[in-house]
Amino acid sequence: MAKPAILTVDDDPAVSRSVARDLRRQYGEEYRIVRADSGQEALDTLKELKLRGEQVAVLLADYRMPGMNGLQFLEAAMDLFPRARRVLLTAYADTDAAIQAINIVDLDHYLLKPWHPPEEKLYPVIDAMLEAWKTAPDRPIPDVKIVGHRWSAPSFRVRDFLARNMVSYRWFTTDDAEGQRLLAAAGVTGTDVPLVITPEGKTLVAPSEAELAVHVGLTTTPAADFYDLVVVGGGPAGLGAAVYGASEGLRTVLLEERATGGQAGQSSRIENYLGFPDGVSGAQLTDRARRQAIKFGAELLTACRVTKLAVQGSARVLHFEDGTTVAAHSVILATGVSYRRLGAPGLADFHGRGVYYGSASTEAPSCTDQDVYIVGGANSAGQAAMFFSRYARRVHLIIRAPGLETSMSQYLIEQISAVPNIEVHPCTEVTAAHGDEHLERIELRPVDGGPSRTVDASWLFIFIGAEPRTDWLDGVVERDDRGFVLTGPDLLTGESRPQGWQLARDPYHLECSVPGVFAAGDVRADSVKRVASAVGEGAMAVSLVHRYLVEGQ
């Protein structure tokens, strides 16, 4: 963390150097002394400090400066650092102006020039200013800062991307005083949001996820052109494959389009995973697995959208959205599944503005003492209901089935029944959504076709169905009619092997219709949709990769 700053501004270079010298001699060990030669230069410096999240303790400004005098500078500086103590340097003839400044800019003190000896006339004043500032200093904000509209879908996407990638940030709305100061410091209007400010003070206006990833320190490009193993997807299966692949000596790179963890990474608590009797959050499990993979030497890339798989001799080539490629001897497909969109009228209009797919845990504090509606009856929906029940006034779990028993683990059913502010609505569906700036109401209807009712709702979280992310494999890898990847025995029809299969052997158990390409986890047809099975398949796929590299080509 940088030292707090004491900034002095005077258009007379000799005076400016003199006051900076005296300040540095007395306060240089604890504070950074910053000098400017004009009001505008000083204001620009303050803007940079603001964007970097640094603190300013005291401002000393000469009254008589051309272009922007000391009063004008201090008044503008208040918008950026309202708690910084303000001192005006004046000549004897300007004392009336200094007295007026007490009312105009809430001046803390004025000093007559010259201030020598500083031990008598300067330091006691600055000591008092620093002591007052320390009682209520500006809070340092070294994290990424985001400024946006409360009900802005792009702002939500930025916050969700950073949260899921374990990048700490601070969120300010355009209505917050601090948010307005940051917009002013960056020279951005309230319409040009979200504004993202990195810890180094770099400003990004409505950045793409790829641009954002680069500027917050995430790795987005591979270090090499060729690997032993490329893992596509960073959920439990992909992370498991990366850990086992790298630990067994394979040059391994994992490609993730958005954030490692997949759907499991969004889970508030997983309680039936082996080795965690007290449960573990998806974020914690993901973070541990990610660190473990990196420890063994795997590369983990974020914001890498793969658009094509091609076979070039013994190489398997993956094409990225930006036109670049990476190749490997083998590939493990672990792209998981995404939540199916609910097609009720109006829902698409409020995506990111009250309607969310997945838990969107970043929104939980905003749900305090409000009603939350959750659609879905599987474990992910149940875990979300338990999580939001800690914040919401009431959680409404909307399911089409008569009960939870057919789709949810028994331990979750028991937990839900014991929480008084969770209410299950069986045989019910959401049929419409309404609102202006954000979601305000939803329509609920019995699945048997009875009359619908409208309820006030600002928060709707949807956990229904599962759709594989495999369109980019079209024409290369065989899939079933729902898009899930076929592997091993499922590729065999009687005595026939997959079309184009040229090896003398049958496909290995997790191998796809392209030799050297494997599938693990939820993306694989007929897989068990559980975290433990996904991790196991990722490890098993690596063992088959070894076998392929040694004897199967």
CSV table of N, CA and C in Angstrom, one decimal, residues 143 172 208 234 357 394 459 532-533:
chain,number,residue,atom,x,y,z
A,143,ASP,N,-8.5,-2.6,-4.3
A,143,ASP,CA,-9.1,-3.5,-5.2
A,143,ASP,C,-9.5,-2.9,-6.5
A,172,PHE,N,-19.6,0.4,-6.7
A,172,PHE,CA,-20.3,1.7,-6.4
A,172,PHE,C,-21.3,2.0,-7.5
A,208,SER,N,-15.0,-5.7,-22.5
A,208,SER,CA,-15.4,-7.1,-22.7
A,208,SER,C,-14.7,-8.0,-21.7
A,234,GLY,N,-13.4,-25.5,-17.4
A,234,GLY,CA,-12.8,-25.4,-16.1
A,234,GLY,C,-13.7,-25.7,-14.9
A,357,TYR,N,-29.6,-16.6,-14.1
A,357,TYR,CA,-29.4,-18.0,-14.3
A,357,TYR,C,-28.2,-18.5,-13.5
A,394,ARG,N,-38.1,-13.9,2.7
A,394,ARG,CA,-38.7,-15.2,2.4
A,394,ARG,C,-38.1,-15.7,1.0
A,459,TRP,N,-36.4,-10.4,-7.6
A,459,TRP,CA,-35.3,-11.3,-7.7
A,459,TRP,C,-35.9,-12.7,-8.1
A,532,ALA,N,-18.5,-35.2,-7.7
A,532,ALA,CA,-17.5,-36.3,-7.4
A,532,ALA,C,-17.3,-37.1,-8.7
A,533,SER,N,-18.4,-37.4,-9.4
A,533,SER,CA,-18.2,-38.2,-10.6
A,533,SER,C,-17.5,-37.4,-11.7
